[in-house]
PDB file of C-alpha atoms in Angstrom:
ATOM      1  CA  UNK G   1      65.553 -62.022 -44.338  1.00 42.00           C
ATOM      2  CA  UNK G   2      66.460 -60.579 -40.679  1.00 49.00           C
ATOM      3  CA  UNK G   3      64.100 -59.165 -38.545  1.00 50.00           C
ATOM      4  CA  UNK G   4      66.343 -56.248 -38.585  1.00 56.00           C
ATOM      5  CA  UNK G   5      66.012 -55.850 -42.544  1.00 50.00           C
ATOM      6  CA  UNK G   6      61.935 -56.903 -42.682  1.00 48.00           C
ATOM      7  CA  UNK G   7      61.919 -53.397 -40.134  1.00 57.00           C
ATOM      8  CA  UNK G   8      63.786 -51.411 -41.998  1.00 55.00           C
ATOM      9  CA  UNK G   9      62.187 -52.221 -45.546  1.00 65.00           C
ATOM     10  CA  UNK G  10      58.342 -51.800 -43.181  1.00 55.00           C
ATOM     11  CA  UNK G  11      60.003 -48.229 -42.241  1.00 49.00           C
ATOM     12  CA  UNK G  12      60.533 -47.523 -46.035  1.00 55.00           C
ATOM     13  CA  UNK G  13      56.940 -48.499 -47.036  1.00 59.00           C
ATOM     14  CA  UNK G  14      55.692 -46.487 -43.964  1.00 54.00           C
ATOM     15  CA  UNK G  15      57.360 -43.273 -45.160  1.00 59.00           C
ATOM     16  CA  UNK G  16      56.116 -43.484 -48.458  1.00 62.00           C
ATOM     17  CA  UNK G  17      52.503 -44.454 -47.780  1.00 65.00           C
ATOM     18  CA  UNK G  18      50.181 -41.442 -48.978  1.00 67.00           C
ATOM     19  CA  UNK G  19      48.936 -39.489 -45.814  1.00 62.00           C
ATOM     20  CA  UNK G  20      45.044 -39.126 -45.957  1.00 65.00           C
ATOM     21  CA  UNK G  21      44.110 -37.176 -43.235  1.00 61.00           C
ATOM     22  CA  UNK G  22      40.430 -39.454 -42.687  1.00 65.00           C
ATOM     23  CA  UNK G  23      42.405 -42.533 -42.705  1.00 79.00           C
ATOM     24  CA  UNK G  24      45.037 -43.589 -40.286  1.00 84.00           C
ATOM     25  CA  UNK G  25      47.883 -46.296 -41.272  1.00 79.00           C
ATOM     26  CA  UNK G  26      49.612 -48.995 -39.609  1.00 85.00           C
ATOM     27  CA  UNK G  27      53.932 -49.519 -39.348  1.00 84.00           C
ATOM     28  CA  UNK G  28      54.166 -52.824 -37.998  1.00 84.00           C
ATOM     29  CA  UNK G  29      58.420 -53.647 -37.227  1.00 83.00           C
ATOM     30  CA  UNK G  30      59.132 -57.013 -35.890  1.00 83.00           C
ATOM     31  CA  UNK G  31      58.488 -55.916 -32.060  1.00 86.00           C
ATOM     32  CA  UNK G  32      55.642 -53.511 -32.482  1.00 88.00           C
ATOM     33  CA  UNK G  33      52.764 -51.922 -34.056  1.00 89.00           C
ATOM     34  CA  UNK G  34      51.817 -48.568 -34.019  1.00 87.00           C
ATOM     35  CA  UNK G  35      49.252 -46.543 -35.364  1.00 86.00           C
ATOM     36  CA  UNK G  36      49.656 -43.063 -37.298  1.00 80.00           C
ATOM     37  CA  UNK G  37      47.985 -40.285 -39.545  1.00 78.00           C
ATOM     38  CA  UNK G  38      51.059 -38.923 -40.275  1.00 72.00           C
ATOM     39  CA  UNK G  39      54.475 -39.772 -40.628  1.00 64.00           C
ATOM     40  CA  UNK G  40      55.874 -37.758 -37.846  1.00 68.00           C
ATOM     41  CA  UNK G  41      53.839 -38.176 -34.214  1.00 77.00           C
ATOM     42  CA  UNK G  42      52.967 -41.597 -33.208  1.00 77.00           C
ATOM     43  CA  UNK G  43      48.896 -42.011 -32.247  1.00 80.00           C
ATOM     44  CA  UNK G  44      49.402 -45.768 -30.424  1.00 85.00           C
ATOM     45  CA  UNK G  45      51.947 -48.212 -29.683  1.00 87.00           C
ATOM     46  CA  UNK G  46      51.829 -52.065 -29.289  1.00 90.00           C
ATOM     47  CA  UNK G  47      54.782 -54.324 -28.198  1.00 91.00           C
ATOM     48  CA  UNK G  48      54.119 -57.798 -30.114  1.00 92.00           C
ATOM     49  CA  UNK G  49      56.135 -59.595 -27.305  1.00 93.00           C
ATOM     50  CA  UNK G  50      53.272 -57.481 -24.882  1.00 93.00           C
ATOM     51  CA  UNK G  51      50.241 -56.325 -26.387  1.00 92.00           C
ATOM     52  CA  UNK G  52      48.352 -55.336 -23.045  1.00 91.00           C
ATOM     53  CA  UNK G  53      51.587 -53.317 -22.187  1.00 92.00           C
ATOM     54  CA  UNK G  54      51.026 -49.705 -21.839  1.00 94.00           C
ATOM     55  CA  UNK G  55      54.112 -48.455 -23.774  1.00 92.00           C
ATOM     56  CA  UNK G  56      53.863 -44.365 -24.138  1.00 91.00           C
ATOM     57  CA  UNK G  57      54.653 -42.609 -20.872  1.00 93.00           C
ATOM     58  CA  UNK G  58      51.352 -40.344 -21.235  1.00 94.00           C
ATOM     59  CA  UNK G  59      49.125 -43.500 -21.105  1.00 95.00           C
ATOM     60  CA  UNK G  60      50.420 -44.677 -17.865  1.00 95.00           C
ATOM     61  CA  UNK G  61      49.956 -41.544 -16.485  1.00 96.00           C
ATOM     62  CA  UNK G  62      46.851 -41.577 -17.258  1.00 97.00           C
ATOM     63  CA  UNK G  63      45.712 -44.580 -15.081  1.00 97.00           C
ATOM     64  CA  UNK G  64      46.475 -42.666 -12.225  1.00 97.00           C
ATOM     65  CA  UNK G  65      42.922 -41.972 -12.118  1.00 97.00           C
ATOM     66  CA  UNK G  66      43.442 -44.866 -10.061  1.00 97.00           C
ATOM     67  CA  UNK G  67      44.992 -43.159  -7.055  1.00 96.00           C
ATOM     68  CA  UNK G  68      41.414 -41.309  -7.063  1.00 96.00           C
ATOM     69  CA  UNK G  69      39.017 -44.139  -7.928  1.00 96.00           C
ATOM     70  CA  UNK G  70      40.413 -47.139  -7.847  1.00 94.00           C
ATOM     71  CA  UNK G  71      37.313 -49.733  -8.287  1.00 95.00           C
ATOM     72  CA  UNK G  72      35.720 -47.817 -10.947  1.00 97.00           C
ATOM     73  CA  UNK G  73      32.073 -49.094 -12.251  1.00 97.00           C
ATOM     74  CA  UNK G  74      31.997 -46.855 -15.539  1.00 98.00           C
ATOM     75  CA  UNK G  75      34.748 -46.334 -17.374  1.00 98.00           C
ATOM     76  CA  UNK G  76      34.103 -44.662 -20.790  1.00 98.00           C
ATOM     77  CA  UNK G  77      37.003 -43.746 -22.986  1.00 98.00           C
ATOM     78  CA  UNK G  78      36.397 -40.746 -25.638  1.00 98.00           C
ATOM     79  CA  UNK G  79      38.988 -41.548 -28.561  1.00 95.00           C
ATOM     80  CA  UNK G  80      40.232 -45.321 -29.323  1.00 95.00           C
ATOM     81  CA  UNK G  81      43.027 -45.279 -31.288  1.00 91.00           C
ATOM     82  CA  UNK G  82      45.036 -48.295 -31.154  1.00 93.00           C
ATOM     83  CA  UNK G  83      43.419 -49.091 -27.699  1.00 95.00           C
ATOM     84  CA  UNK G  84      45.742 -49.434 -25.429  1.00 95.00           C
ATOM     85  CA  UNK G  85      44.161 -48.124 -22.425  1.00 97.00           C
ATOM     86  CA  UNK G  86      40.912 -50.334 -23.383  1.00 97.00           C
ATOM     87  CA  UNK G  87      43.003 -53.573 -23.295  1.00 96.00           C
ATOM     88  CA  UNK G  88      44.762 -52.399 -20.278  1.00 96.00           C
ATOM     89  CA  UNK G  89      42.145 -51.709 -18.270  1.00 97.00           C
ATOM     90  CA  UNK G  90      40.062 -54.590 -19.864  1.00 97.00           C
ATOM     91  CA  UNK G  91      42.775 -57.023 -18.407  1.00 95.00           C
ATOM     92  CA  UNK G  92      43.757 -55.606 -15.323  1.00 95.00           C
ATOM     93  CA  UNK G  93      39.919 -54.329 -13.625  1.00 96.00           C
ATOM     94  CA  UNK G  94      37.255 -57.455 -14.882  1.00 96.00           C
ATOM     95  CA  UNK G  95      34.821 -55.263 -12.436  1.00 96.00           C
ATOM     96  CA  UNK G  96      34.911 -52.389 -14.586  1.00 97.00           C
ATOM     97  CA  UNK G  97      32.290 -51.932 -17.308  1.00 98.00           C
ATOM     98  CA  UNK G  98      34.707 -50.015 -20.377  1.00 98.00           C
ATOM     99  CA  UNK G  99      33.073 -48.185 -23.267  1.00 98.00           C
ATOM    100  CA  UNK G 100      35.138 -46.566 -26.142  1.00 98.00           C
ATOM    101  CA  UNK G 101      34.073 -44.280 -27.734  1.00 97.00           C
ATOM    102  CA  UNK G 102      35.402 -43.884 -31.623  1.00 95.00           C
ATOM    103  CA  UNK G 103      34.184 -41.159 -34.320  1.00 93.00           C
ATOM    104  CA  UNK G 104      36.622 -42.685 -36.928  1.00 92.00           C
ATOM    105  CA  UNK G 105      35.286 -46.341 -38.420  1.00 94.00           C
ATOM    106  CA  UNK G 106      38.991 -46.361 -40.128  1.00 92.00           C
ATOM    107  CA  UNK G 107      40.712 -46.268 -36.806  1.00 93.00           C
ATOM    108  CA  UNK G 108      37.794 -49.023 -35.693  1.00 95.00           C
ATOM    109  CA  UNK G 109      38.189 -51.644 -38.450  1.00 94.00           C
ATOM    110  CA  UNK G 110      41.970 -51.468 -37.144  1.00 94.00           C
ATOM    111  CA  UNK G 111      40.931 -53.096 -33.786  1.00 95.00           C
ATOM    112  CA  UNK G 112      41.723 -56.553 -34.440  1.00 95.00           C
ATOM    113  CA  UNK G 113      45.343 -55.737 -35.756  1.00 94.00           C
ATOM    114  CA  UNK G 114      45.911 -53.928 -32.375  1.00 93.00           C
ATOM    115  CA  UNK G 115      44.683 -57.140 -30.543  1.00 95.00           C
ATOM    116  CA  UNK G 116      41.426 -55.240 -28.772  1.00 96.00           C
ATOM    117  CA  UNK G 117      38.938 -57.425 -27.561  1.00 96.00           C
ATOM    118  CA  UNK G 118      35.491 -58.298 -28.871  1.00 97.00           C
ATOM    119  CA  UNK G 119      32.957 -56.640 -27.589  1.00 97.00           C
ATOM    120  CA  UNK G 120      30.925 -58.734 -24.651  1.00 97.00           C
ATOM    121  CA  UNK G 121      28.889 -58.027 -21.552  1.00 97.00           C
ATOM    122  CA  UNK G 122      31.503 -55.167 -19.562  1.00 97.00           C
ATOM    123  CA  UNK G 123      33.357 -53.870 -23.226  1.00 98.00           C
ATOM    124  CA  UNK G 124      32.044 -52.053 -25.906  1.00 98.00           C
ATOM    125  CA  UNK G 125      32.998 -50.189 -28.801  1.00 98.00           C
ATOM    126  CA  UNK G 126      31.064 -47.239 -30.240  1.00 97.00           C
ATOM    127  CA  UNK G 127      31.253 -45.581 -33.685  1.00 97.00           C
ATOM    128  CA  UNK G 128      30.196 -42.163 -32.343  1.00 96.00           C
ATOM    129  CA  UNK G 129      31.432 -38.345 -31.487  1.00 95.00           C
ATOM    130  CA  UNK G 130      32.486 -38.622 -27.877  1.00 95.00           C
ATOM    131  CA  UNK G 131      30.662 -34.953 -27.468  1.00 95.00           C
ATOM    132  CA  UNK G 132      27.427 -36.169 -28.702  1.00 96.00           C
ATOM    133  CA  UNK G 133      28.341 -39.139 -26.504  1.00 96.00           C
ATOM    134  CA  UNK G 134      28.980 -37.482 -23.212  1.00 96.00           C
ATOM    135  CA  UNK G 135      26.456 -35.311 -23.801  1.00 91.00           C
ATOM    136  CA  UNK G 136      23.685 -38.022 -24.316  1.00 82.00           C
ATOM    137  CA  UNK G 137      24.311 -40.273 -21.624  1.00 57.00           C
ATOM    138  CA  UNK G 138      21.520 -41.175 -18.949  1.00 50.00           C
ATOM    139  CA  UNK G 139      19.522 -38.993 -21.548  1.00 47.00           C
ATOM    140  CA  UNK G 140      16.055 -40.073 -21.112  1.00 40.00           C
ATOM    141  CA  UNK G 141      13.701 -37.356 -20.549  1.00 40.00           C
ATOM    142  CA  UNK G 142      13.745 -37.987 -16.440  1.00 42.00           C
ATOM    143  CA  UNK G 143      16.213 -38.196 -13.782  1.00 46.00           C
ATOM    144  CA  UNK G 144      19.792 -39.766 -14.894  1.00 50.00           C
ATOM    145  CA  UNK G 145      19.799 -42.765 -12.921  1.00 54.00           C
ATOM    146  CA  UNK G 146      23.038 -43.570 -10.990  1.00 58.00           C
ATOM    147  CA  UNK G 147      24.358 -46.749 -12.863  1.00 59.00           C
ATOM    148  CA  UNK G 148      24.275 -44.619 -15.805  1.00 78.00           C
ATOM    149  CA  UNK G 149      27.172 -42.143 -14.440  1.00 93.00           C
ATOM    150  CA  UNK G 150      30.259 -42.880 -15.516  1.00 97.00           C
ATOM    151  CA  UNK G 151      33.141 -43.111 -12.728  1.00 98.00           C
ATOM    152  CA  UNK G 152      36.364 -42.279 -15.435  1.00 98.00           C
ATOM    153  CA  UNK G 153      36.081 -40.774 -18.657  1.00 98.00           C
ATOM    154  CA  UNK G 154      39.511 -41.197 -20.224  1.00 98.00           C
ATOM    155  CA  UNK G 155      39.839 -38.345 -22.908  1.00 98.00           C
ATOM    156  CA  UNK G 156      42.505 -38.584 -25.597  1.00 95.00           C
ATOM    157  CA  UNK G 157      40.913 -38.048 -28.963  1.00 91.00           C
ATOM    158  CA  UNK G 158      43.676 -37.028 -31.119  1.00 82.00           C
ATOM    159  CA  UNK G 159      42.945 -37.454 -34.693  1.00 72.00           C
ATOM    160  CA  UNK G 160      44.890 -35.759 -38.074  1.00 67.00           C
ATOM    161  CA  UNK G 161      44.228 -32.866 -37.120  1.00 72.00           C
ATOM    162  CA  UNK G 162      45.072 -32.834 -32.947  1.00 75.00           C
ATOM    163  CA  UNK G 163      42.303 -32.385 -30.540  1.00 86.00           C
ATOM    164  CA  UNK G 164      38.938 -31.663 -31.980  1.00 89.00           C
ATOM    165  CA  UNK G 165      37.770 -28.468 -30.687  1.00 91.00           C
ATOM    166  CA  UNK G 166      34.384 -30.083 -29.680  1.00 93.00           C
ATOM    167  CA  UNK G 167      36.354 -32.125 -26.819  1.00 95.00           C
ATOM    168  CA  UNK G 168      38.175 -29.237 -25.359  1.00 95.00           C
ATOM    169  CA  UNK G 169      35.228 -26.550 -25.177  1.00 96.00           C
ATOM    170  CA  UNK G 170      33.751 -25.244 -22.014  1.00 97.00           C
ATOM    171  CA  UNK G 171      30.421 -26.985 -22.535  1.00 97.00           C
ATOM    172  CA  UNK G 172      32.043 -30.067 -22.971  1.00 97.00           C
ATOM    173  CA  UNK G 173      33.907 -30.165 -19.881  1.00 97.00           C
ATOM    174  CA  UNK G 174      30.990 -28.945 -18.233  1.00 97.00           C
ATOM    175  CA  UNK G 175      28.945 -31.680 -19.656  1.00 97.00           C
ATOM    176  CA  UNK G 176      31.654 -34.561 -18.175  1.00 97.00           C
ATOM    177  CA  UNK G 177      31.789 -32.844 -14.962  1.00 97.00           C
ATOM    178  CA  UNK G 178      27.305 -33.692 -15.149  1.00 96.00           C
ATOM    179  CA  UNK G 179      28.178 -36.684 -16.110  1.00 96.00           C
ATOM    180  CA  UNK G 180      30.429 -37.905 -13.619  1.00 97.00           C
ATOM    181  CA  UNK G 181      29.575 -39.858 -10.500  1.00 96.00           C
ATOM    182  CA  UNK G 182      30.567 -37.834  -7.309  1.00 94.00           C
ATOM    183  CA  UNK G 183      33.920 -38.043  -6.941  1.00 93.00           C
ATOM    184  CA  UNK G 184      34.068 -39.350 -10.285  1.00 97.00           C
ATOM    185  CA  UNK G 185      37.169 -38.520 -12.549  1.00 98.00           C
ATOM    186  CA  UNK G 186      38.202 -37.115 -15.919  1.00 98.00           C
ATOM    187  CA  UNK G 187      41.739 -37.872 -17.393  1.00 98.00           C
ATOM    188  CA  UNK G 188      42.698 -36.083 -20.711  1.00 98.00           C
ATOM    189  CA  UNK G 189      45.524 -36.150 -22.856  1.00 95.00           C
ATOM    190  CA  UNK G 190      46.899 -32.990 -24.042  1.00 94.00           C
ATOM    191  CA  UNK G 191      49.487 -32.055 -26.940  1.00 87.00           C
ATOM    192  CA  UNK G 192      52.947 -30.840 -25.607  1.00 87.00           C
ATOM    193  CA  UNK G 193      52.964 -28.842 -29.563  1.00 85.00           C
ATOM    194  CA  UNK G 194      49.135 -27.398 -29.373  1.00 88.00           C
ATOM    195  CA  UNK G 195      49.566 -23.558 -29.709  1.00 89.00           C
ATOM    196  CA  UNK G 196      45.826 -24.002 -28.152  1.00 92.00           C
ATOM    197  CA  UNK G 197      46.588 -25.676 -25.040  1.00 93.00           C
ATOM    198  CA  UNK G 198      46.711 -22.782 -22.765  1.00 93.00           C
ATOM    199  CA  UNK G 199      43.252 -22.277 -23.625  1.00 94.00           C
ATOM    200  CA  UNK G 200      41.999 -25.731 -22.800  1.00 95.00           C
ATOM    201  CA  UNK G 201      43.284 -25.925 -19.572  1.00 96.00           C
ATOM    202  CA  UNK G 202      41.299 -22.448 -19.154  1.00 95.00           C
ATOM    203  CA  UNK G 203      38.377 -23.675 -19.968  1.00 96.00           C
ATOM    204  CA  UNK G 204      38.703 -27.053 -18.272  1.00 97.00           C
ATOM    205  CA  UNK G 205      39.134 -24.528 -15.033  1.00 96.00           C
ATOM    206  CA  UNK G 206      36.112 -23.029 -16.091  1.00 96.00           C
ATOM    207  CA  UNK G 207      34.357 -25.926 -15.797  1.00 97.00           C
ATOM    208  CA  UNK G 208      35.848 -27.802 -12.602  1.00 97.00           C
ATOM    209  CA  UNK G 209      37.295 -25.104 -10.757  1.00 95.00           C
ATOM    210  CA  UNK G 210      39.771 -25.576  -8.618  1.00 94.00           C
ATOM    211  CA  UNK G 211      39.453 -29.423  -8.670  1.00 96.00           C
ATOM    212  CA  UNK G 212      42.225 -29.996 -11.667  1.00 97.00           C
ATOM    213  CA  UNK G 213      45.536 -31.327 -11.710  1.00 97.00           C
ATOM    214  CA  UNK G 214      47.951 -30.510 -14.253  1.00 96.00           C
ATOM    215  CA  UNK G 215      51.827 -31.850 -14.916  1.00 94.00           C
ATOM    216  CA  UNK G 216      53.692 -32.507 -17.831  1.00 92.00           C
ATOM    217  CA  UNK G 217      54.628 -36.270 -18.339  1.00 91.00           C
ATOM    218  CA  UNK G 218      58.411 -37.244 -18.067  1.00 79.00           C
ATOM    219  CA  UNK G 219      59.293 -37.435 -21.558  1.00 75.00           C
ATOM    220  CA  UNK G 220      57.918 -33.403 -22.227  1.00 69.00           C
ATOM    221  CA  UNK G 221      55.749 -34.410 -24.963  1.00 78.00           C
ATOM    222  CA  UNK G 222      52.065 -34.622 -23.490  1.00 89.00           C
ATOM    223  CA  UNK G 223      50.705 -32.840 -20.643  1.00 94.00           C
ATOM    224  CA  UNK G 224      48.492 -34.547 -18.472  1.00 96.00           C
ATOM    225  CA  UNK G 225      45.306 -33.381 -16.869  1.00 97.00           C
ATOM    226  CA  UNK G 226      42.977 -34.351 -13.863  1.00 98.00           C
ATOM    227  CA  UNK G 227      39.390 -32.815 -13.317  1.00 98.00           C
ATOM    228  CA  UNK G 228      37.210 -34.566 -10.372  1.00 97.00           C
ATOM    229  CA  UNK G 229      33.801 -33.710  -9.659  1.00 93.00           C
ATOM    230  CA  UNK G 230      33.938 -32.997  -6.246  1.00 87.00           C
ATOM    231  CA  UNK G 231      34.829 -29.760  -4.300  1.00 83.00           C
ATOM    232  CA  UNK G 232      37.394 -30.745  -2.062  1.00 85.00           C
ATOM    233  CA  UNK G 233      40.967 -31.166  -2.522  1.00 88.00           C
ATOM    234  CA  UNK G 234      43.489 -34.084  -3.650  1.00 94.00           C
ATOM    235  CA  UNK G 235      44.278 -36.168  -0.043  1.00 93.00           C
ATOM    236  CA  UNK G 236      47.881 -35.632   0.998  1.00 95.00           C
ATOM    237  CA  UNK G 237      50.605 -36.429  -0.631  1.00 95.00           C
ATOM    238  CA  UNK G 238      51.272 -39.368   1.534  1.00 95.00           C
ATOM    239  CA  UNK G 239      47.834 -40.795   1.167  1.00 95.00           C
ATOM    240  CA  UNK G 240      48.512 -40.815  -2.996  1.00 96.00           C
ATOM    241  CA  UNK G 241      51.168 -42.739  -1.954  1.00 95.00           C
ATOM    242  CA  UNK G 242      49.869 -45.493   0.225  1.00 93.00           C
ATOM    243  CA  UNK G 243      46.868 -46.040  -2.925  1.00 94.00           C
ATOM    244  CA  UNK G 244      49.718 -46.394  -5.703  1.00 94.00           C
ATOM    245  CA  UNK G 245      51.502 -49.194  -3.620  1.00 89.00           C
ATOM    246  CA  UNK G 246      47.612 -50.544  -3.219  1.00 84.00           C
ATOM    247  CA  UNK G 247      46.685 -52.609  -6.873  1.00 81.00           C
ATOM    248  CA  UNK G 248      50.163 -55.028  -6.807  1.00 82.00           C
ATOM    249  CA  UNK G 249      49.593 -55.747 -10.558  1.00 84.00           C
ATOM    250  CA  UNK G 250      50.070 -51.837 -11.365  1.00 84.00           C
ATOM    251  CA  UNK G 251      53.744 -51.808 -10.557  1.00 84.00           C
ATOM    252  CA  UNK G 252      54.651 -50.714 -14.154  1.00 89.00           C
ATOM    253  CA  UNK G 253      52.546 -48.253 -13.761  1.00 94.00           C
ATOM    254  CA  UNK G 254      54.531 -45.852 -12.399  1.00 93.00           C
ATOM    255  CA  UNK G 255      52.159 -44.767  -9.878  1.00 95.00           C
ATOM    256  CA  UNK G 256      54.122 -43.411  -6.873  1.00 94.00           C
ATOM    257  CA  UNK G 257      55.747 -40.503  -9.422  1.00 94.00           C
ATOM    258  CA  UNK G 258      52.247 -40.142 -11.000  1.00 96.00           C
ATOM    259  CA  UNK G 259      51.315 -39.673  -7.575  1.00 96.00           C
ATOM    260  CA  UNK G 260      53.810 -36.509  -7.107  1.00 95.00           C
ATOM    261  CA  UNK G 261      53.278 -35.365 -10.260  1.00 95.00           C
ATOM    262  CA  UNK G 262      49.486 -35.074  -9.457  1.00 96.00           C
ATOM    263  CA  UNK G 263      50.011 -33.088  -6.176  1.00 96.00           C
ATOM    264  CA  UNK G 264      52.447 -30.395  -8.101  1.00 95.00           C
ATOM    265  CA  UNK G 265      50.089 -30.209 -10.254  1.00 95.00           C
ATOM    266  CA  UNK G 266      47.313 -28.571  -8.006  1.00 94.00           C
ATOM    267  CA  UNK G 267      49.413 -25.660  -8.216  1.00 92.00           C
ATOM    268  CA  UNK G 268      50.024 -25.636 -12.067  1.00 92.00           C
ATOM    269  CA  UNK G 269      49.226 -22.246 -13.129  1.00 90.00           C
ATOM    270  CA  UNK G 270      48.549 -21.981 -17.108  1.00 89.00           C
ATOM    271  CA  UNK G 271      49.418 -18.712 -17.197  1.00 87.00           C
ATOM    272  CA  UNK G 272      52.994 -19.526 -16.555  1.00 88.00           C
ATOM    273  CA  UNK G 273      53.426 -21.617 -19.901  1.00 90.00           C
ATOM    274  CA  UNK G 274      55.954 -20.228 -22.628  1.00 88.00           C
ATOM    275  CA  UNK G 275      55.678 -21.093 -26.438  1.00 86.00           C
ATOM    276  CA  UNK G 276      59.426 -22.278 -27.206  1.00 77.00           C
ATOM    277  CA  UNK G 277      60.414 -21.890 -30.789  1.00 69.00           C
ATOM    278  CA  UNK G 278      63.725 -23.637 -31.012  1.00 66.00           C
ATOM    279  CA  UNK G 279      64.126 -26.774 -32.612  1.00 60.00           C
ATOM    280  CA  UNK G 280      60.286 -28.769 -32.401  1.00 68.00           C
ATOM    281  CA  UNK G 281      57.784 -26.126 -31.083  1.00 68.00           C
ATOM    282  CA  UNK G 282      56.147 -26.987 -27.497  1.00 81.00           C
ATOM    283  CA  UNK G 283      54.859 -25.369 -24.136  1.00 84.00           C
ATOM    284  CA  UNK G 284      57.275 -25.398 -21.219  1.00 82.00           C
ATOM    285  CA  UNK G 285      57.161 -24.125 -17.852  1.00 83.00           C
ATOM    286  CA  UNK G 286      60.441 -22.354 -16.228  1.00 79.00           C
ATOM    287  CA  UNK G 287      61.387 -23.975 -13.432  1.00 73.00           C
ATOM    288  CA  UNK G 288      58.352 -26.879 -13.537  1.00 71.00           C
ATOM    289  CA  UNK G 289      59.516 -29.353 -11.107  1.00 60.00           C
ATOM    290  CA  UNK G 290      60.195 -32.870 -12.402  1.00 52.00           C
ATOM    291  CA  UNK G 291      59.966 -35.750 -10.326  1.00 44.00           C
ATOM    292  CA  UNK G 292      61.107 -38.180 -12.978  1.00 42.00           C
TER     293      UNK G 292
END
């Protein structure tokens, strides 16, 4: 049988497995696997030929956290999923201590069919809320020492149901800005189709101020935000620049337009975002520049 024929006849099945909104599912073609909880939006995405490959645009943007810190100690990643960021960042910074943070054991016992690595001395994987998490963390009763800050929490915790409110509330935010080393920064993924995300990005204001970033990714389906926990403002645009040409191995990254798309998005005002109704329902901004 072709590979062409084994993918379409893996589509089929796919379509017809039951959706269960606790349990996530697995379409595996002959050049990928991707991980789902539906049969319409796509939660991960692994190239067989490249399994440490970041794939979706909104995941690369993401590591632009590195034009901000790039030699983080701390990473700590709130949501799993198929864990592509994990094995990325596992592979490509060995100085980097990564913890993942899970709520769903279903989307954890999937970890060896999305090739993520056993845990050892700088990777972990935690069955917990990533509120309860962030919340917790350097916990003890006294002072939080510094090794226990975290320099990059990495926030996309989509489940069946989106976002959990938990992860986009005021005190939550609040709670990673705490938790952050100065100058430390928070990354979060945001649905293009959430009738709530005008509210989030409120809220994450509330909590950081002015130091946010904000851009839609290329492809319009996610938006994007940055939150740092310091006062002053993103370096110029040439300095962003200089530090995406910096890490050689991050060429596929994408980070020079990341770079741009961070500095517009100082200026993204929330305000300005219109529900569109045509076709697939999503947020757009008239006139958003796109540097794609």
């Amino acid at each position: 049988m072709s590979g062409d024929q084994t993918s379409w006849q893996a589509y089929l099945a796919f379509l017809s497995t039951p959706v269960d909104e606790a349990r996530p599912f697995v379409l595996e073609t002959e050049h990928a696997v991707s991980l789902h909880f539906d049969h319409l939006a796509t939660q991960s995405f692994m190239s067989l030929r490249q399994p440490d490959r970041l794939v979706l645009p909104y995941t690369r943007a993401m590591m632009g956290f590195l034009l901000l810190r790039p030699t983080p100690r701390h990473i700590a990643m709130i949501g799993l999923g198929g864990g592509s960021l994990a094995k990325y960042c596992y592979r490509h910074l060995p100085e980097s201590k990564i913890t993942a943070v899970e709520v769903n054991p279903e989307v954890i016992a999937l970890r060896d069919t999305f090739r993520i690595p056993p845990d050892d001395a700088r990777f972990e994987v935690l069955c917990a809320d990533g509120a309860d998490y962030i919340g917790n963390v350097g916990s003890h009763g006294g002072e939080e020492s510094e090794t226990q800050r975290l320099d990059v929490i990495l926030l996309d915790a989509f489940g069946a149901d989106g976002m959990p409110a938990r992860c986009t509330s005021v005190e939550f935010f609040t709670a990673c800005r705490e938790r952050l080393a100065d100058g430390g920064v928070l990354a979060i993924n945001l649905g293009n189709d959430d009738p709530a995300l005008p509210a989030q990005l409120a809220r994450l204001e509330r909590a950081f101020g002015t130091s946010r970033s904000v851009f839609p990714v290329a492809t319009g389906d996610n938006y994007v935000a940055f939150a740092w926990n310091d006062a002053q403002a993103l370096p110029s645009r040439q300095a962003l620049f200089d530090r995406a040409h910096a890490p050689g191995w991050a060429r596929n990254l994408g980070l020079r337009a990341t770079a741009q798309r961070l500095k517009e998005g100082e200026c993204f005002n929330p305000k300005r975002l219109v529900w569109h109704e045509p076709g697939i329902s999503h947020w757009k901004v008239p006139g958003w520049p796109r540097s794609d």
